[in-house]
mmCIF file of C-alpha atoms in Angstrom:
data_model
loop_
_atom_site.group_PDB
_atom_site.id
_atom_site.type_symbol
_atom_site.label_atom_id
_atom_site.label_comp_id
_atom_site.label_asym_id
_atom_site.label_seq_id
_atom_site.Cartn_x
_atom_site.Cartn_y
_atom_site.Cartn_z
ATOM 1 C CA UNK N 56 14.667 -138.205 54.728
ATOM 2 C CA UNK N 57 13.909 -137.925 58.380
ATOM 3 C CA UNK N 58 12.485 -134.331 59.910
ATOM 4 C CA UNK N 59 10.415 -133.299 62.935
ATOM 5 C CA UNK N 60 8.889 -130.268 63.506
ATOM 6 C CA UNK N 61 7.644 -128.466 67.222
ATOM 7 C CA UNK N 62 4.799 -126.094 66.503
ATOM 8 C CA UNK N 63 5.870 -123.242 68.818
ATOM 9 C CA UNK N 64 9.491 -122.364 69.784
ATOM 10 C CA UNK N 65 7.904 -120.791 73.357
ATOM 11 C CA UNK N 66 5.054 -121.977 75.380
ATOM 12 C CA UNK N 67 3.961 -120.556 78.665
ATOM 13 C CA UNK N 68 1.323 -121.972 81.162
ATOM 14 C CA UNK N 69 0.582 -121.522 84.618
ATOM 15 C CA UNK N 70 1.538 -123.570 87.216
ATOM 16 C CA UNK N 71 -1.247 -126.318 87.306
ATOM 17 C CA UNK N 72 -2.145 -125.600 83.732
ATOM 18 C CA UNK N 73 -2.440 -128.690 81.390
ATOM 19 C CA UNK N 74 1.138 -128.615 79.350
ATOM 20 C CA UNK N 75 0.998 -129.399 75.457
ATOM 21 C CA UNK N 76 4.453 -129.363 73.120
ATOM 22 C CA UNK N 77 3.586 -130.379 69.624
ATOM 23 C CA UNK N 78 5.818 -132.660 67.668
ATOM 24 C CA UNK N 79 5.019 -133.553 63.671
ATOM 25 C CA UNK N 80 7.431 -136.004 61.876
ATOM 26 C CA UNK N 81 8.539 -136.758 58.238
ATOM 27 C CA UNK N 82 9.756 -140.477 57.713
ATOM 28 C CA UNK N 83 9.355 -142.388 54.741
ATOM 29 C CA UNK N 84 9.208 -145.512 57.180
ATOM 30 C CA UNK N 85 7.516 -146.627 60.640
ATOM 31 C CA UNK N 86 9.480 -144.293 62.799
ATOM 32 C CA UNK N 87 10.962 -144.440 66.457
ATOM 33 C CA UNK N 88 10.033 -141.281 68.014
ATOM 34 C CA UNK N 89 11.654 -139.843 71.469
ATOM 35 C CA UNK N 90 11.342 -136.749 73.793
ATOM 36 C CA UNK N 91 14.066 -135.053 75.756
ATOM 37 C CA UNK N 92 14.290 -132.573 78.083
ATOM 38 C CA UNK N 93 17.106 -129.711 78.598
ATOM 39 C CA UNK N 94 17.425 -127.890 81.738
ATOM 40 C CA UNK N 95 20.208 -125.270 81.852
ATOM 41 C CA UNK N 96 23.592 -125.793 81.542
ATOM 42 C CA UNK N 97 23.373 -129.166 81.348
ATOM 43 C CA UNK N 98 22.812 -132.943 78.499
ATOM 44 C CA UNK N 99 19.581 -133.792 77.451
ATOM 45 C CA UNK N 100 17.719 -136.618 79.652
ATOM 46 C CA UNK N 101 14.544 -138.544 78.175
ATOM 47 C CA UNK N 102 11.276 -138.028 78.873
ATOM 48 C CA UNK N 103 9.699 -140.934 76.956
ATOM 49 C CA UNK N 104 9.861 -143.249 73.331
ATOM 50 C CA UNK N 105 7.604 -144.595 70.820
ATOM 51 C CA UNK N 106 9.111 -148.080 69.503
ATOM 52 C CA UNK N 107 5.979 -149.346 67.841
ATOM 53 C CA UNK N 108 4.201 -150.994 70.665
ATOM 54 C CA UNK N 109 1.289 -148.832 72.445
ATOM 55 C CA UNK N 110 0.352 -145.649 70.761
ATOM 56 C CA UNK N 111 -0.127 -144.220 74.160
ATOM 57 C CA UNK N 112 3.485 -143.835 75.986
ATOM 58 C CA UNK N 113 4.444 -142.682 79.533
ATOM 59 C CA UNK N 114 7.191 -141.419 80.305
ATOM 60 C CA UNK N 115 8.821 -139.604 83.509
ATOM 61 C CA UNK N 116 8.003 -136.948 85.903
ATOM 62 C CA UNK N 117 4.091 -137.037 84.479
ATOM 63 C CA UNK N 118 4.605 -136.679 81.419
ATOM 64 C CA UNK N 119 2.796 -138.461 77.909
ATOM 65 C CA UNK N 120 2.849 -138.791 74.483
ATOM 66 C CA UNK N 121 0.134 -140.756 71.855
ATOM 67 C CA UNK N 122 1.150 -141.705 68.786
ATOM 68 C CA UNK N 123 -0.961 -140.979 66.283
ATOM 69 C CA UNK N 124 0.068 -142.048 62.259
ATOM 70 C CA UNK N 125 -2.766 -140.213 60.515
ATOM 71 C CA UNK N 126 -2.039 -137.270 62.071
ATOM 72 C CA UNK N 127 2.214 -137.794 61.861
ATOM 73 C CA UNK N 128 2.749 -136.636 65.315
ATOM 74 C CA UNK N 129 3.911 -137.070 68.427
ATOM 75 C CA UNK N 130 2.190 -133.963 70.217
ATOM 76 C CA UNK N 131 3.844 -134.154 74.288
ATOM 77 C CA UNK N 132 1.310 -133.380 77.191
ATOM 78 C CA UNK N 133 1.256 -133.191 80.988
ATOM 79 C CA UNK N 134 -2.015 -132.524 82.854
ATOM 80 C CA UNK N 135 -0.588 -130.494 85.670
ATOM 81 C CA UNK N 136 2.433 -128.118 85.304
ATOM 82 C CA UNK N 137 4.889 -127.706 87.922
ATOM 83 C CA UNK N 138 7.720 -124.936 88.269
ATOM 84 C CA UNK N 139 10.493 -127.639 87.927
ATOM 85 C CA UNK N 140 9.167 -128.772 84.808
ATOM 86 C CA UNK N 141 10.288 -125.055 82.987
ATOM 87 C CA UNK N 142 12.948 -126.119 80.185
ATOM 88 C CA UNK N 143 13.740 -126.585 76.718
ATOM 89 C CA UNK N 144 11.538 -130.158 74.970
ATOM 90 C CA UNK N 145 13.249 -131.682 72.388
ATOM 91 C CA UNK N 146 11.293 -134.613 69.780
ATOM 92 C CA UNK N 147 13.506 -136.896 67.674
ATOM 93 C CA UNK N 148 12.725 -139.412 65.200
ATOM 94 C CA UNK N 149 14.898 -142.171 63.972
ATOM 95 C CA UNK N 150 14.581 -145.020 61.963
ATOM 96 C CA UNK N 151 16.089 -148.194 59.957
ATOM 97 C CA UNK N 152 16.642 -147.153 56.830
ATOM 98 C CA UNK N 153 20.104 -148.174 55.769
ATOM 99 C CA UNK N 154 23.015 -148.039 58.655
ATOM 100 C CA UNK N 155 22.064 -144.560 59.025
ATOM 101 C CA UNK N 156 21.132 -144.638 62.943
ATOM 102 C CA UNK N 157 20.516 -141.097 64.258
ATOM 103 C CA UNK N 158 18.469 -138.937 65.836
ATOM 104 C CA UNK N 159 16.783 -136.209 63.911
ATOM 105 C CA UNK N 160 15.851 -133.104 66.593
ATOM 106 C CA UNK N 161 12.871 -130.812 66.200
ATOM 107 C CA UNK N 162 14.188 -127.146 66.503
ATOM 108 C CA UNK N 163 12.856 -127.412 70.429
ATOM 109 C CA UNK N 164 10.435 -125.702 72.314
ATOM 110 C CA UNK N 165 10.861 -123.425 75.738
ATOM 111 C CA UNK N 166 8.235 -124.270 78.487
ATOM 112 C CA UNK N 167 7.960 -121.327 80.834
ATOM 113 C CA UNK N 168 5.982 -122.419 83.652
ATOM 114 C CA UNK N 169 4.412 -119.339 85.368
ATOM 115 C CA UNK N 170 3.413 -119.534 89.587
ATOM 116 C CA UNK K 32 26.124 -146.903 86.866
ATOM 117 C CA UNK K 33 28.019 -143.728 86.075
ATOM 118 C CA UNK K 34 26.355 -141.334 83.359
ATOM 119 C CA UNK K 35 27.968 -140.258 80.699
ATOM 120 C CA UNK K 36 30.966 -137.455 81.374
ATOM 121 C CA UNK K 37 32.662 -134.737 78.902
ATOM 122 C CA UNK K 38 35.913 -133.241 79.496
ATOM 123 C CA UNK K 39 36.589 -130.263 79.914
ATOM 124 C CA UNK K 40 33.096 -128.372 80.538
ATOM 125 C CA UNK K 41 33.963 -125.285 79.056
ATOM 126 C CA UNK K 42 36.844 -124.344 76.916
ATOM 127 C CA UNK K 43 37.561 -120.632 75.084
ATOM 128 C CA UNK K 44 39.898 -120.981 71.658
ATOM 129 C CA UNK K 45 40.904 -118.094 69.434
ATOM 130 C CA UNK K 46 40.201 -118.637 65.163
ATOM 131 C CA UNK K 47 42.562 -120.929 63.819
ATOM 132 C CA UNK K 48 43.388 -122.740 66.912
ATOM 133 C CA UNK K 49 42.144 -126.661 67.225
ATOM 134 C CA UNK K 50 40.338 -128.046 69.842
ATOM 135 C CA UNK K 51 39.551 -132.113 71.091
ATOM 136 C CA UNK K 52 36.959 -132.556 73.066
ATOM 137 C CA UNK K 53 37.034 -135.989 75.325
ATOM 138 C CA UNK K 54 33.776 -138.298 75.621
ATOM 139 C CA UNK K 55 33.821 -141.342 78.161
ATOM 140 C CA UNK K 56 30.336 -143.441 77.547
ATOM 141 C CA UNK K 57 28.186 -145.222 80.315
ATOM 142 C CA UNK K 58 30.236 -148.741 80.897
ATOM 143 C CA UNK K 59 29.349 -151.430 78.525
ATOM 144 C CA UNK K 60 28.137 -149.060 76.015
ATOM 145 C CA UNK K 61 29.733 -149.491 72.438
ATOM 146 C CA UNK K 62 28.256 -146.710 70.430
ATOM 147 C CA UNK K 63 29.034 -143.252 71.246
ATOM 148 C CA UNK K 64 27.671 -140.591 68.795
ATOM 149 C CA UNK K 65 28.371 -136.884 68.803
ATOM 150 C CA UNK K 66 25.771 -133.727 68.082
ATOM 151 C CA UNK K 67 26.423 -129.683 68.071
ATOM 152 C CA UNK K 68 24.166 -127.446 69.815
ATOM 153 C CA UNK K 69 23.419 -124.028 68.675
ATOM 154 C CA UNK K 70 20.704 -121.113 69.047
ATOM 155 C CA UNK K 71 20.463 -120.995 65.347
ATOM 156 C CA UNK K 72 20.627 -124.380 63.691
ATOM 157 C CA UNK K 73 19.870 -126.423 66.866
ATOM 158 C CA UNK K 74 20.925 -129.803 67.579
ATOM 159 C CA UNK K 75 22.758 -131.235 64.407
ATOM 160 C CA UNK K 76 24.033 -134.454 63.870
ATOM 161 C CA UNK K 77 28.182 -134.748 63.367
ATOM 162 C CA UNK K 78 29.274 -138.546 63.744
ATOM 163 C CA UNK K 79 28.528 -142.133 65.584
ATOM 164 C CA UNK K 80 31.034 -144.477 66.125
ATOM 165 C CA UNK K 81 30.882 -148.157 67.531
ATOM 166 C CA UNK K 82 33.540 -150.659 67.673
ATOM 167 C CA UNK K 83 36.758 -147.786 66.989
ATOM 168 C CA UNK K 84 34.698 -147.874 63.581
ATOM 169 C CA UNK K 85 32.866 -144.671 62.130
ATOM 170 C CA UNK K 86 29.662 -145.700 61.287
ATOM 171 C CA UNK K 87 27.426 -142.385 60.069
ATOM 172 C CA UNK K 88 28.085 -139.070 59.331
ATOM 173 C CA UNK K 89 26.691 -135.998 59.453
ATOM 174 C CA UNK K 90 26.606 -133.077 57.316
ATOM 175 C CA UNK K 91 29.948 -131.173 58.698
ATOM 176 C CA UNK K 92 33.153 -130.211 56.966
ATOM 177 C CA UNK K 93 36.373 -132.413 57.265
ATOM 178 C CA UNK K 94 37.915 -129.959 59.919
ATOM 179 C CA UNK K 95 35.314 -132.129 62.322
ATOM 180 C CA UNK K 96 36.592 -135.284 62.847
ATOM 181 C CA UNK K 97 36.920 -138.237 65.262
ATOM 182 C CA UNK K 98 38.171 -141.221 66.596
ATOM 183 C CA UNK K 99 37.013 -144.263 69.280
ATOM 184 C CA UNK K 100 39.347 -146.135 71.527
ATOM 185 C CA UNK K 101 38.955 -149.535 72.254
ATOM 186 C CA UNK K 102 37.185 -148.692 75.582
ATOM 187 C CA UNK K 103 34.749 -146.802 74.010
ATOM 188 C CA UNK K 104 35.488 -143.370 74.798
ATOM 189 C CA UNK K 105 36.031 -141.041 71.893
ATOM 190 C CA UNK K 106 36.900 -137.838 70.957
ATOM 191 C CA UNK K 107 36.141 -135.538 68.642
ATOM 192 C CA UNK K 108 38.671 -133.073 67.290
ATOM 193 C CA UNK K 109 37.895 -129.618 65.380
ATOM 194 C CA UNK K 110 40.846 -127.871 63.343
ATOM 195 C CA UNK K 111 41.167 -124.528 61.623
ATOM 196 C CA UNK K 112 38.575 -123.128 64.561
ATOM 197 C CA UNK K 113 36.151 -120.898 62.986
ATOM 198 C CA UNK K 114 33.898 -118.504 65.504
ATOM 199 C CA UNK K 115 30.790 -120.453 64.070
ATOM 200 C CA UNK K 116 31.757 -123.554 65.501
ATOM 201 C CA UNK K 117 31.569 -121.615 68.921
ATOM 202 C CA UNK K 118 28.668 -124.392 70.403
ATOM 203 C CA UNK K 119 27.764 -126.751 72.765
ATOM 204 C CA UNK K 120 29.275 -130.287 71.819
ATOM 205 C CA UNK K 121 27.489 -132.890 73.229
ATOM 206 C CA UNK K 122 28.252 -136.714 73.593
ATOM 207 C CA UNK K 123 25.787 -139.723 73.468
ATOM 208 C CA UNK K 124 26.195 -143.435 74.055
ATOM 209 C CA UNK K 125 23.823 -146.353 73.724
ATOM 210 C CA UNK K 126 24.693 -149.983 73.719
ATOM 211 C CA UNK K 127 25.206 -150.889 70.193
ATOM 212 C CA UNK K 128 23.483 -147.638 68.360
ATOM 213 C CA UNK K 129 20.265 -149.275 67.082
ATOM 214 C CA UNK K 130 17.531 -146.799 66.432
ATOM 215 C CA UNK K 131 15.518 -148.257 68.963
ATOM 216 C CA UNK K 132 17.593 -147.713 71.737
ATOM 217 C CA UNK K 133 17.602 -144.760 73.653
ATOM 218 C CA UNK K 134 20.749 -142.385 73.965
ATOM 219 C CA UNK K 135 22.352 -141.246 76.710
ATOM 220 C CA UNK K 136 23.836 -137.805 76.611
ATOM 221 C CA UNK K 137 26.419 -136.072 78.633
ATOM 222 C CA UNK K 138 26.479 -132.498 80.217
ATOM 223 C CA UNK K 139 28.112 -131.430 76.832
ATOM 224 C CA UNK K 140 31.537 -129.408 76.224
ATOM 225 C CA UNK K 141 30.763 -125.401 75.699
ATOM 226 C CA UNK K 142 33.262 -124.285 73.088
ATOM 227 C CA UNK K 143 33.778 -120.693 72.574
ATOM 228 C CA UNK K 144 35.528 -119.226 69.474
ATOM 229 C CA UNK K 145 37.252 -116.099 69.733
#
């Protein structure tokens, strides 16, 4: 069975400060791995997916995530915070096994961005 | 394109009551799956449907159930409310569900159990 796990349910950094969110996965096949971002009040939008081409992914507003199968994760970074990006970060996995498609969410992690 | 839209945004229901929450999908997506939001279990798979067909299910009692029309919106319907199913009930749609494909969410329905 699928499961993801995000080392920290609160992380704070200044404004400027590199960002890190940590993301670990379970699958008992080659996974598809996703981030998604929460603001307030409102759906979750995505940030950036692994579909098994390069380890290294980019996704929007700055934002990065590597790949790495030795390690199982998925860990989320961002060289430079900004104030906007304060809100709750999401990883997912999914895979093919069976018909089951679905995304599996980590518990989520709060980004408080101080000025 | 339009994004994904939920109706109605918020909605207050007393124990017992039902409740069906309404889920139009981005146009010319066929797979529309639905998840429930809350502090303490997080986001939790309930259903997926594509082609008016229920394809996967999650791990919820019968009272949660749904349906998809033939234009791809669906709706999911909760009987017998209970004030744990007081959540955020959000809708997702991709074009055919693959796990590959990303998933567009709405702004999600707030239910609130009294």
């Amino acid at each position: 069975a699928q499961s993801v796990t995000q080392l920290g349910s609160h992380v704070s950094v200044s404004e400027g400060a590199l960002v890190l969110l940590r993301c670990n996965y379970s699958s008992s096949v080659p996974p598809y791995l996703f981030w998604y971002v929460q603001y307030p009040n409102q759906g979750l939008q995505l940030l950036l997916k692994y579909t098994s081409a390069a380890t290294l992914v980019k996704g929007i507003n700055g934002f990065e995530a590597e790949f790495k199968k030795s390690e199982t994760s998925f860990h989320l970074t961002k060289p430079s915070a900004h104030m906007s990006d304060a809100a709750e970060y999401f990883c997912a996995v999914s895979d093919e096994w069976g018909s089951n498609y679905k995304l599996t969410f980590g518990k989520g992690t709060l980004l408080t961005v101080n000025p | 394109k339009a994004g994904v839209t939920q109706t109605p945004r918020y909605l207050i229901k007393t124990r017992g009551q039902q409740v069906t929450l309404s889920c139009s999908p981005i146009s010319g997506h066929r797979s529309v799956s639905w998840y429930q939001q809350t502090p303490g279990q997080g986001l939790q798979f309930l259903f997926e449907y594509f082609s008016e067909t229920q394809r996967n299910k999650g791990n919820f009692p019968g009272r949660f159930s749904g349906r998809q029309f033939s234009n791809s919106r669906s709706e999911m319907n909760v009987s017998t409310l209970e004030l744990g199913d007081s959540a955020l009930y959000l809708c997702a749609s991709s074009l055919l569900g693959g796990p590959r494909e990303t998933q567009y969410f709405g702004p999600g329905t707030r239910l609130l159990v009294l």
